[in-house]
Amino acid sequence: MISGLVQQGQFNEALHFFNDMQRIGLRPDNVTLVAVLNACSNLGKLELGKWVNVYIDKNQIKADGFVGNALVDMYAKCGSAEQAFGVFQRMECKDVFSYTAMIVGFAMNGEVERALDIFVGMKMVGIKPDEVTFVGVLSTCSHAEMVEEGWRHFEDMSKVYNLEPQTEHYGCMVDLLGRAGLISEAEVFIANMPIGPDAFVWGALLGACSIYGKVELGEAIVKKLVAIEPIRDGAYILMSNIYSSANRWKEIVCKKFKIIKNQLSILDQTV
């Protein structure tokens, strides 16, 4: 029941059921513990996650495999990269999911060098990275504006590991180029994509427009985003930030009005 609720994204409900289990004295199995840790990850419930960790240690449950991976993921997503790394180090059997969780964990917490060190260590022990691993690696390079290294990892996906880049990877590359101020290069990159850019890719470029005040390009991207996802307040907010940096206050008012109009439209549909 708890696992099913977590899979459906009903994290609070899952934790309520777990509390009921504890109240009537039912012992959770490993599948339940992993589901609870996943719920904690998504809700940022660090203290409950720590309690589950104590329960695992107290009951001498081996924190390897999917239990260990869930612990690493929980600590990382709750902002405790050091505790995630502690669990990772104690794991006797690490797999691609273990390394990926740690790479993403360090990346999320701004530990760029450590994230890339884990990636190097992963390859040294002969574990092949997967698509999710490369999302973590490319995101790390993006936040550190490591353009050359990001390009190398992106190209290695297909050339070395026979992995086909997906929209998430293309979006990471657009974000990398955009953050580094290489807006034109990002546009060319999108134009040459073998798959159609989605909202994630365009959103990454819009984010760069927000950083560097590219008003006209930002307007064009917002039109594309609205065509893909008509109700997308985030795009209007970013565009407002671009106008603000360019001192175009009239357009800000128009964008804010559109956000309010969309919200009212949603309310009308629910009444």
PDB file of C-alpha atoms in Angstrom:
ATOM      1  CA  MET A   1       0.000   0.000   0.000  1.00  0.00           C
ATOM      2  CA  ILE A   2       2.752   2.442   1.002  1.00  0.00           C
ATOM      3  CA  SER A   3       4.820   1.653  -2.097  1.00  0.00           C
ATOM      4  CA  GLY A   4       1.773   2.172  -4.301  1.00  0.00           C
ATOM      5  CA  LEU A   5       1.063   5.573  -2.775  1.00  0.00           C
ATOM      6  CA  VAL A   6       4.675   6.655  -3.280  1.00  0.00           C
ATOM      7  CA  GLN A   7       4.587   5.534  -6.920  1.00  0.00           C
ATOM      8  CA  GLN A   8       1.486   7.707  -7.392  1.00  0.00           C
ATOM      9  CA  GLY A   9       3.203  10.693  -5.801  1.00  0.00           C
ATOM     10  CA  GLN A  10       0.985  10.634  -2.695  1.00  0.00           C
ATOM     11  CA  PHE A  11       3.898  11.004  -0.306  1.00  0.00           C
ATOM     12  CA  ASN A  12       2.087  12.438   2.722  1.00  0.00           C
ATOM     13  CA  GLU A  13      -0.540   9.700   2.553  1.00  0.00           C
ATOM     14  CA  ALA A  14       2.222   7.101   2.417  1.00  0.00           C
ATOM     15  CA  LEU A  15       3.798   8.499   5.572  1.00  0.00           C
ATOM     16  CA  HIS A  16       0.421   8.476   7.343  1.00  0.00           C
ATOM     17  CA  PHE A  17       0.116   4.759   6.592  1.00  0.00           C
ATOM     18  CA  PHE A  18       3.667   4.215   7.840  1.00  0.00           C
ATOM     19  CA  ASN A  19       2.805   5.983  11.109  1.00  0.00           C
ATOM     20  CA  ASP A  20      -0.221   3.704  11.444  1.00  0.00           C
ATOM     21  CA  MET A  21       2.042   0.674  10.947  1.00  0.00           C
ATOM     22  CA  GLN A  22       4.305   1.851  13.740  1.00  0.00           C
ATOM     23  CA  ARG A  23       1.367   2.539  16.034  1.00  0.00           C
ATOM     24  CA  ILE A  24      -0.007  -1.012  15.763  1.00  0.00           C
ATOM     25  CA  GLY A  25       3.424  -2.619  15.923  1.00  0.00           C
ATOM     26  CA  LEU A  26       3.802  -3.897  12.348  1.00  0.00           C
ATOM     27  CA  ARG A  27       7.409  -4.425  11.275  1.00  0.00           C
ATOM     28  CA  PRO A  28       8.201  -2.793   7.911  1.00  0.00           C
ATOM     29  CA  ASP A  29      10.077  -4.841   5.325  1.00  0.00           C
ATOM     30  CA  ASN A  30      12.832  -3.499   3.089  1.00  0.00           C
ATOM     31  CA  VAL A  31      10.404  -2.550   0.311  1.00  0.00           C
ATOM     32  CA  THR A  32       8.381  -0.451   2.757  1.00  0.00           C
ATOM     33  CA  LEU A  33      11.499   1.216   4.159  1.00  0.00           C
ATOM     34  CA  VAL A  34      12.656   2.171   0.667  1.00  0.00           C
ATOM     35  CA  ALA A  35       9.212   3.601  -0.128  1.00  0.00           C
ATOM     36  CA  VAL A  36       9.242   5.651   3.087  1.00  0.00           C
ATOM     37  CA  LEU A  37      12.738   6.948   2.315  1.00  0.00           C
ATOM     38  CA  ASN A  38      11.571   7.946  -1.165  1.00  0.00           C
ATOM     39  CA  ALA A  39       8.657   9.834   0.385  1.00  0.00           C
ATOM     40  CA  CYS A  40      11.073  11.583   2.752  1.00  0.00           C
ATOM     41  CA  SER A  41      13.272  12.511  -0.229  1.00  0.00           C
ATOM     42  CA  ASN A  42      10.400  14.134  -2.078  1.00  0.00           C
ATOM     43  CA  LEU A  43       9.027  15.959   0.963  1.00  0.00           C
ATOM     44  CA  GLY A  44      12.365  16.988   2.479  1.00  0.00           C
ATOM     45  CA  LYS A  45      11.558  15.088   5.695  1.00  0.00           C
ATOM     46  CA  LEU A  46      15.150  14.753   6.915  1.00  0.00           C
ATOM     47  CA  GLU A  47      14.339  13.910  10.541  1.00  0.00           C
ATOM     48  CA  LEU A  48      12.010  11.071   9.585  1.00  0.00           C
ATOM     49  CA  GLY A  49      14.625   9.854   7.115  1.00  0.00           C
ATOM     50  CA  LYS A  50      17.194   9.831   9.917  1.00  0.00           C
ATOM     51  CA  TRP A  51      14.768   7.837  12.071  1.00  0.00           C
ATOM     52  CA  VAL A  52      14.468   5.233   9.312  1.00  0.00           C
ATOM     53  CA  ASN A  53      18.268   5.101   9.125  1.00  0.00           C
ATOM     54  CA  VAL A  54      18.466   4.474  12.876  1.00  0.00           C
ATOM     55  CA  TYR A  55      15.798   1.776  12.526  1.00  0.00           C
ATOM     56  CA  ILE A  56      17.837   0.113   9.769  1.00  0.00           C
ATOM     57  CA  ASP A  57      21.001   0.159  11.897  1.00  0.00           C
ATOM     58  CA  LYS A  58      19.221  -0.949  15.074  1.00  0.00           C
ATOM     59  CA  ASN A  59      17.642  -3.925  13.325  1.00  0.00           C
ATOM     60  CA  GLN A  60      20.914  -4.813  11.576  1.00  0.00           C
ATOM     61  CA  ILE A  61      19.410  -4.408   8.120  1.00  0.00           C
ATOM     62  CA  LYS A  62      22.175  -4.315   5.528  1.00  0.00           C
ATOM     63  CA  ALA A  63      22.254  -0.863   3.942  1.00  0.00           C
ATOM     64  CA  ASP A  64      23.296  -2.154   0.539  1.00  0.00           C
ATOM     65  CA  GLY A  65      21.457  -2.412  -2.753  1.00  0.00           C
ATOM     66  CA  PHE A  66      18.197  -0.538  -3.008  1.00  0.00           C
ATOM     67  CA  VAL A  67      18.067   0.205   0.747  1.00  0.00           C
ATOM     68  CA  GLY A  68      21.480   1.875   0.700  1.00  0.00           C
ATOM     69  CA  ASN A  69      20.684   3.704  -2.526  1.00  0.00           C
ATOM     70  CA  ALA A  70      17.454   5.036  -1.023  1.00  0.00           C
ATOM     71  CA  LEU A  71      19.357   6.305   2.031  1.00  0.00           C
ATOM     72  CA  VAL A  72      21.946   8.068  -0.137  1.00  0.00           C
ATOM     73  CA  ASP A  73      19.200   9.623  -2.245  1.00  0.00           C
ATOM     74  CA  MET A  74      17.222  10.743   0.807  1.00  0.00           C
ATOM     75  CA  TYR A  75      20.153  12.448   2.518  1.00  0.00           C
ATOM     76  CA  ALA A  76      21.302  14.095  -0.713  1.00  0.00           C
ATOM     77  CA  LYS A  77      17.866  15.481  -1.598  1.00  0.00           C
ATOM     78  CA  CYS A  78      17.393  16.722   1.960  1.00  0.00           C
ATOM     79  CA  GLY A  79      20.625  18.717   1.709  1.00  0.00           C
ATOM     80  CA  SER A  80      22.853  16.439   3.814  1.00  0.00           C
ATOM     81  CA  ALA A  81      25.522  15.498   1.301  1.00  0.00           C
ATOM     82  CA  GLU A  82      28.025  14.451   3.983  1.00  0.00           C
ATOM     83  CA  GLN A  83      25.615  11.972   5.536  1.00  0.00           C
ATOM     84  CA  ALA A  84      24.794  10.671   2.064  1.00  0.00           C
ATOM     85  CA  PHE A  85      28.506  10.179   1.430  1.00  0.00           C
ATOM     86  CA  GLY A  86      28.883   8.389   4.767  1.00  0.00           C
ATOM     87  CA  VAL A  87      26.226   5.852   3.770  1.00  0.00           C
ATOM     88  CA  PHE A  88      27.790   5.554   0.312  1.00  0.00           C
ATOM     89  CA  GLN A  89      31.229   4.802   1.755  1.00  0.00           C
ATOM     90  CA  ARG A  90      29.863   2.092   4.060  1.00  0.00           C
ATOM     91  CA  MET A  91      28.063   0.280   1.258  1.00  0.00           C
ATOM     92  CA  GLU A  92      29.873  -2.957   0.420  1.00  0.00           C
ATOM     93  CA  CYS A  93      28.173  -3.478  -2.938  1.00  0.00           C
ATOM     94  CA  LYS A  94      27.750  -0.352  -5.020  1.00  0.00           C
ATOM     95  CA  ASP A  95      26.028  -0.312  -8.407  1.00  0.00           C
ATOM     96  CA  VAL A  96      25.292   2.303 -11.056  1.00  0.00           C
ATOM     97  CA  PHE A  97      22.363   3.593  -8.986  1.00  0.00           C
ATOM     98  CA  SER A  98      24.594   4.074  -5.920  1.00  0.00           C
ATOM     99  CA  TYR A  99      27.160   6.102  -7.832  1.00  0.00           C
ATOM    100  CA  THR A 100      24.521   8.085  -9.703  1.00  0.00           C
ATOM    101  CA  ALA A 101      22.693   8.983  -6.479  1.00  0.00           C
ATOM    102  CA  MET A 102      25.959  10.244  -4.992  1.00  0.00           C
ATOM    103  CA  ILE A 103      26.923  12.203  -8.117  1.00  0.00           C
ATOM    104  CA  VAL A 104      23.505  13.862  -8.233  1.00  0.00           C
ATOM    105  CA  GLY A 105      23.643  14.433  -4.471  1.00  0.00           C
ATOM    106  CA  PHE A 106      26.944  16.277  -4.592  1.00  0.00           C
ATOM    107  CA  ALA A 107      25.811  18.208  -7.682  1.00  0.00           C
ATOM    108  CA  MET A 108      22.592  19.311  -5.949  1.00  0.00           C
ATOM    109  CA  ASN A 109      24.591  20.581  -2.993  1.00  0.00           C
ATOM    110  CA  GLY A 110      27.185  22.477  -5.031  1.00  0.00           C
ATOM    111  CA  GLU A 111      30.000  19.973  -4.472  1.00  0.00           C
ATOM    112  CA  VAL A 112      31.230  20.066  -8.068  1.00  0.00           C
ATOM    113  CA  GLU A 113      34.688  18.528  -7.687  1.00  0.00           C
ATOM    114  CA  ARG A 114      33.430  15.747  -5.442  1.00  0.00           C
ATOM    115  CA  ALA A 115      30.627  14.899  -7.859  1.00  0.00           C
ATOM    116  CA  LEU A 116      33.094  14.551 -10.720  1.00  0.00           C
ATOM    117  CA  ASP A 117      35.502  12.585  -8.498  1.00  0.00           C
ATOM    118  CA  ILE A 118      32.728  10.057  -7.843  1.00  0.00           C
ATOM    119  CA  PHE A 119      32.145   9.820 -11.593  1.00  0.00           C
ATOM    120  CA  VAL A 120      35.841   9.103 -12.169  1.00  0.00           C
ATOM    121  CA  GLY A 121      35.828   6.503  -9.394  1.00  0.00           C
ATOM    122  CA  MET A 122      32.762   4.869 -10.890  1.00  0.00           C
ATOM    123  CA  LYS A 123      34.528   4.367 -14.203  1.00  0.00           C
ATOM    124  CA  MET A 124      37.700   3.139 -12.492  1.00  0.00           C
ATOM    125  CA  VAL A 125      35.855   0.239 -10.836  1.00  0.00           C
ATOM    126  CA  GLY A 126      34.285  -0.712 -14.160  1.00  0.00           C
ATOM    127  CA  ILE A 127      30.700   0.444 -13.608  1.00  0.00           C
ATOM    128  CA  LYS A 128      29.164   1.834 -16.791  1.00  0.00           C
ATOM    129  CA  PRO A 129      27.289   5.125 -16.335  1.00  0.00           C
ATOM    130  CA  ASP A 130      23.705   5.294 -17.578  1.00  0.00           C
ATOM    131  CA  GLU A 131      21.534   8.109 -18.895  1.00  0.00           C
ATOM    132  CA  VAL A 132      20.636   9.361 -15.416  1.00  0.00           C
ATOM    133  CA  THR A 133      24.306   9.426 -14.435  1.00  0.00           C
ATOM    134  CA  PHE A 134      25.034  11.756 -17.325  1.00  0.00           C
ATOM    135  CA  VAL A 135      22.193  14.083 -16.332  1.00  0.00           C
ATOM    136  CA  GLY A 136      23.970  14.464 -12.991  1.00  0.00           C
ATOM    137  CA  VAL A 137      27.386  14.923 -14.597  1.00  0.00           C
ATOM    138  CA  LEU A 138      26.182  17.459 -17.168  1.00  0.00           C
ATOM    139  CA  SER A 139      24.239  19.374 -14.504  1.00  0.00           C
ATOM    140  CA  THR A 140      27.416  19.507 -12.428  1.00  0.00           C
ATOM    141  CA  CYS A 141      29.373  20.928 -15.358  1.00  0.00           C
ATOM    142  CA  SER A 142      26.578  23.412 -16.043  1.00  0.00           C
ATOM    143  CA  HIS A 143      26.508  24.875 -12.546  1.00  0.00           C
ATOM    144  CA  ALA A 144      30.300  25.165 -12.556  1.00  0.00           C
ATOM    145  CA  GLU A 145      30.305  26.605 -16.118  1.00  0.00           C
ATOM    146  CA  MET A 146      32.764  23.885 -17.175  1.00  0.00           C
ATOM    147  CA  VAL A 147      31.994  24.140 -20.880  1.00  0.00           C
ATOM    148  CA  GLU A 148      34.821  22.047 -22.334  1.00  0.00           C
ATOM    149  CA  GLU A 149      34.368  19.248 -19.819  1.00  0.00           C
ATOM    150  CA  GLY A 150      30.615  19.292 -20.360  1.00  0.00           C
ATOM    151  CA  TRP A 151      31.074  18.955 -24.113  1.00  0.00           C
ATOM    152  CA  ARG A 152      33.465  16.037 -23.597  1.00  0.00           C
ATOM    153  CA  HIS A 153      31.043  14.144 -21.362  1.00  0.00           C
ATOM    154  CA  PHE A 154      28.147  14.828 -23.732  1.00  0.00           C
ATOM    155  CA  GLU A 155      30.097  13.465 -26.695  1.00  0.00           C
ATOM    156  CA  ASP A 156      31.305  10.461 -24.666  1.00  0.00           C
ATOM    157  CA  MET A 157      27.697   9.394 -24.152  1.00  0.00           C
ATOM    158  CA  SER A 158      27.337   8.191 -27.737  1.00  0.00           C
ATOM    159  CA  LYS A 159      30.969   7.679 -28.719  1.00  0.00           C
ATOM    160  CA  VAL A 160      32.190   5.775 -25.654  1.00  0.00           C
ATOM    161  CA  TYR A 161      29.088   4.404 -23.907  1.00  0.00           C
ATOM    162  CA  ASN A 162      26.690   3.974 -26.831  1.00  0.00           C
ATOM    163  CA  LEU A 163      24.009   6.003 -25.047  1.00  0.00           C
ATOM    164  CA  GLU A 164      21.592   8.129 -27.061  1.00  0.00           C
ATOM    165  CA  PRO A 165      21.246  11.618 -25.531  1.00  0.00           C
ATOM    166  CA  GLN A 166      17.680  12.487 -24.545  1.00  0.00           C
ATOM    167  CA  THR A 167      15.997  15.862 -24.173  1.00  0.00           C
ATOM    168  CA  GLU A 168      17.218  16.072 -20.558  1.00  0.00           C
ATOM    169  CA  HIS A 169      20.831  15.877 -21.751  1.00  0.00           C
ATOM    170  CA  TYR A 170      20.253  18.439 -24.490  1.00  0.00           C
ATOM    171  CA  GLY A 171      18.598  20.697 -21.930  1.00  0.00           C
ATOM    172  CA  CYS A 172      21.620  20.382 -19.642  1.00  0.00           C
ATOM    173  CA  MET A 173      23.908  21.365 -22.507  1.00  0.00           C
ATOM    174  CA  VAL A 174      21.768  24.382 -23.379  1.00  0.00           C
ATOM    175  CA  ASP A 175      21.849  25.363 -19.710  1.00  0.00           C
ATOM    176  CA  LEU A 176      25.642  24.916 -19.672  1.00  0.00           C
ATOM    177  CA  LEU A 177      26.157  27.093 -22.739  1.00  0.00           C
ATOM    178  CA  GLY A 178      23.612  29.659 -21.572  1.00  0.00           C
ATOM    179  CA  ARG A 179      25.060  30.048 -18.081  1.00  0.00           C
ATOM    180  CA  ALA A 180      28.484  30.599 -19.650  1.00  0.00           C
ATOM    181  CA  GLY A 181      27.035  33.399 -21.793  1.00  0.00           C
ATOM    182  CA  LEU A 182      27.326  31.422 -25.020  1.00  0.00           C
ATOM    183  CA  ILE A 183      23.788  32.251 -26.126  1.00  0.00           C
ATOM    184  CA  SER A 184      24.426  32.058 -29.868  1.00  0.00           C
ATOM    185  CA  GLU A 185      26.131  28.691 -29.466  1.00  0.00           C
ATOM    186  CA  ALA A 186      23.136  27.468 -27.475  1.00  0.00           C
ATOM    187  CA  GLU A 187      20.785  28.554 -30.277  1.00  0.00           C
ATOM    188  CA  VAL A 188      22.867  26.720 -32.885  1.00  0.00           C
ATOM    189  CA  PHE A 189      22.978  23.666 -30.632  1.00  0.00           C
ATOM    190  CA  ILE A 190      19.170  23.629 -30.398  1.00  0.00           C
ATOM    191  CA  ALA A 191      18.802  24.117 -34.160  1.00  0.00           C
ATOM    192  CA  ASN A 192      21.017  21.064 -34.765  1.00  0.00           C
ATOM    193  CA  MET A 193      19.270  18.771 -32.282  1.00  0.00           C
ATOM    194  CA  PRO A 194      18.185  15.469 -33.887  1.00  0.00           C
ATOM    195  CA  ILE A 195      15.030  15.536 -31.755  1.00  0.00           C
ATOM    196  CA  GLY A 196      12.571  18.373 -31.311  1.00  0.00           C
ATOM    197  CA  PRO A 197      13.332  20.652 -28.343  1.00  0.00           C
ATOM    198  CA  ASP A 198      10.773  20.459 -25.558  1.00  0.00           C
ATOM    199  CA  ALA A 199       9.824  22.858 -22.771  1.00  0.00           C
ATOM    200  CA  PHE A 200      12.848  21.778 -20.717  1.00  0.00           C
ATOM    201  CA  VAL A 201      15.267  22.765 -23.497  1.00  0.00           C
ATOM    202  CA  TRP A 202      13.556  26.073 -24.276  1.00  0.00           C
ATOM    203  CA  GLY A 203      13.254  26.803 -20.563  1.00  0.00           C
ATOM    204  CA  ALA A 204      17.014  26.384 -20.170  1.00  0.00           C
ATOM    205  CA  LEU A 205      17.623  28.945 -22.913  1.00  0.00           C
ATOM    206  CA  LEU A 206      15.039  31.301 -21.421  1.00  0.00           C
ATOM    207  CA  GLY A 207      16.895  31.062 -18.121  1.00  0.00           C
ATOM    208  CA  ALA A 208      20.048  32.236 -19.891  1.00  0.00           C
ATOM    209  CA  CYS A 209      18.094  35.127 -21.424  1.00  0.00           C
ATOM    210  CA  SER A 210      17.047  36.084 -17.905  1.00  0.00           C
ATOM    211  CA  ILE A 211      20.676  36.113 -16.745  1.00  0.00           C
ATOM    212  CA  TYR A 212      21.983  38.142 -19.668  1.00  0.00           C
ATOM    213  CA  GLY A 213      18.954  40.340 -20.441  1.00  0.00           C
ATOM    214  CA  LYS A 214      18.244  39.004 -23.949  1.00  0.00           C
ATOM    215  CA  VAL A 215      14.796  40.554 -24.373  1.00  0.00           C
ATOM    216  CA  GLU A 216      13.937  39.785 -28.006  1.00  0.00           C
ATOM    217  CA  LEU A 217      15.165  36.204 -27.837  1.00  0.00           C
ATOM    218  CA  GLY A 218      13.322  35.737 -24.555  1.00  0.00           C
ATOM    219  CA  GLU A 219      10.072  36.906 -26.142  1.00  0.00           C
ATOM    220  CA  ALA A 220      10.484  34.424 -28.989  1.00  0.00           C
ATOM    221  CA  ILE A 221      11.155  31.584 -26.549  1.00  0.00           C
ATOM    222  CA  VAL A 222       8.114  32.420 -24.427  1.00  0.00           C
ATOM    223  CA  LYS A 223       5.934  32.104 -27.540  1.00  0.00           C
ATOM    224  CA  LYS A 224       7.395  28.651 -28.180  1.00  0.00           C
ATOM    225  CA  LEU A 225       6.879  27.628 -24.555  1.00  0.00           C
ATOM    226  CA  VAL A 226       3.276  28.811 -24.529  1.00  0.00           C
ATOM    227  CA  ALA A 227       2.635  26.797 -27.696  1.00  0.00           C
ATOM    228  CA  ILE A 228       3.986  23.706 -25.925  1.00  0.00           C
ATOM    229  CA  GLU A 229       2.503  24.368 -22.476  1.00  0.00           C
ATOM    230  CA  PRO A 230      -0.174  27.112 -22.530  1.00  0.00           C
ATOM    231  CA  ILE A 231      -0.273  27.433 -18.739  1.00  0.00           C
ATOM    232  CA  ARG A 232       3.349  28.130 -17.863  1.00  0.00           C
ATOM    233  CA  ASP A 233       3.653  30.913 -15.296  1.00  0.00           C
ATOM    234  CA  GLY A 234       7.386  30.332 -14.850  1.00  0.00           C
ATOM    235  CA  ALA A 235       8.064  31.487 -18.405  1.00  0.00           C
ATOM    236  CA  TYR A 236       6.181  34.742 -17.822  1.00  0.00           C
ATOM    237  CA  ILE A 237       8.002  35.322 -14.541  1.00  0.00           C
ATOM    238  CA  LEU A 238      11.396  34.841 -16.207  1.00  0.00           C
ATOM    239  CA  MET A 239      10.342  37.152 -19.023  1.00  0.00           C
ATOM    240  CA  SER A 240       9.299  39.762 -16.471  1.00  0.00           C
ATOM    241  CA  ASN A 241      12.770  39.539 -14.935  1.00  0.00           C
ATOM    242  CA  ILE A 242      14.309  40.114 -18.375  1.00  0.00           C
ATOM    243  CA  TYR A 243      12.115  43.166 -18.960  1.00  0.00           C
ATOM    244  CA  SER A 244      12.979  44.453 -15.498  1.00  0.00           C
ATOM    245  CA  SER A 245      16.703  44.321 -16.221  1.00  0.00           C
ATOM    246  CA  ALA A 246      16.035  46.209 -19.459  1.00  0.00           C
ATOM    247  CA  ASN A 247      13.800  48.780 -17.687  1.00  0.00           C
ATOM    248  CA  ARG A 248      10.762  47.848 -19.801  1.00  0.00           C
ATOM    249  CA  TRP A 249       8.114  48.205 -17.119  1.00  0.00           C
ATOM    250  CA  LYS A 250       5.098  48.317 -19.447  1.00  0.00           C
ATOM    251  CA  GLU A 251       5.807  44.803 -20.656  1.00  0.00           C
ATOM    252  CA  ILE A 252       6.186  43.631 -17.039  1.00  0.00           C
ATOM    253  CA  VAL A 253       2.627  44.738 -16.317  1.00  0.00           C
ATOM    254  CA  CYS A 254       1.376  42.864 -19.400  1.00  0.00           C
ATOM    255  CA  LYS A 255       3.137  39.668 -18.385  1.00  0.00           C
ATOM    256  CA  LYS A 256       1.839  39.860 -14.814  1.00  0.00           C
ATOM    257  CA  PHE A 257      -1.657  40.375 -16.203  1.00  0.00           C
ATOM    258  CA  LYS A 258      -1.340  37.210 -18.314  1.00  0.00           C
ATOM    259  CA  ILE A 259      -0.324  35.198 -15.234  1.00  0.00           C
ATOM    260  CA  ILE A 260      -3.387  36.431 -13.342  1.00  0.00           C
ATOM    261  CA  LYS A 261      -5.610  35.773 -16.363  1.00  0.00           C
ATOM    262  CA  ASN A 262      -4.360  32.187 -16.626  1.00  0.00           C
ATOM    263  CA  GLN A 263      -4.937  31.591 -12.925  1.00  0.00           C
ATOM    264  CA  LEU A 264      -8.481  32.940 -13.152  1.00  0.00           C
ATOM    265  CA  SER A 265      -9.104  30.719 -16.187  1.00  0.00           C
ATOM    266  CA  ILE A 266      -8.049  27.671 -14.190  1.00  0.00           C
ATOM    267  CA  LEU A 267     -10.351  28.668 -11.329  1.00  0.00           C
ATOM    268  CA  ASP A 268     -13.281  29.057 -13.736  1.00  0.00           C
ATOM    269  CA  GLN A 269     -12.699  25.541 -15.064  1.00  0.00           C
ATOM    270  CA  THR A 270     -12.778  24.049 -11.563  1.00  0.00           C
ATOM    271  CA  VAL A 271     -15.989  25.761 -10.477  1.00  0.00           C
TER     272      VAL A 271
END
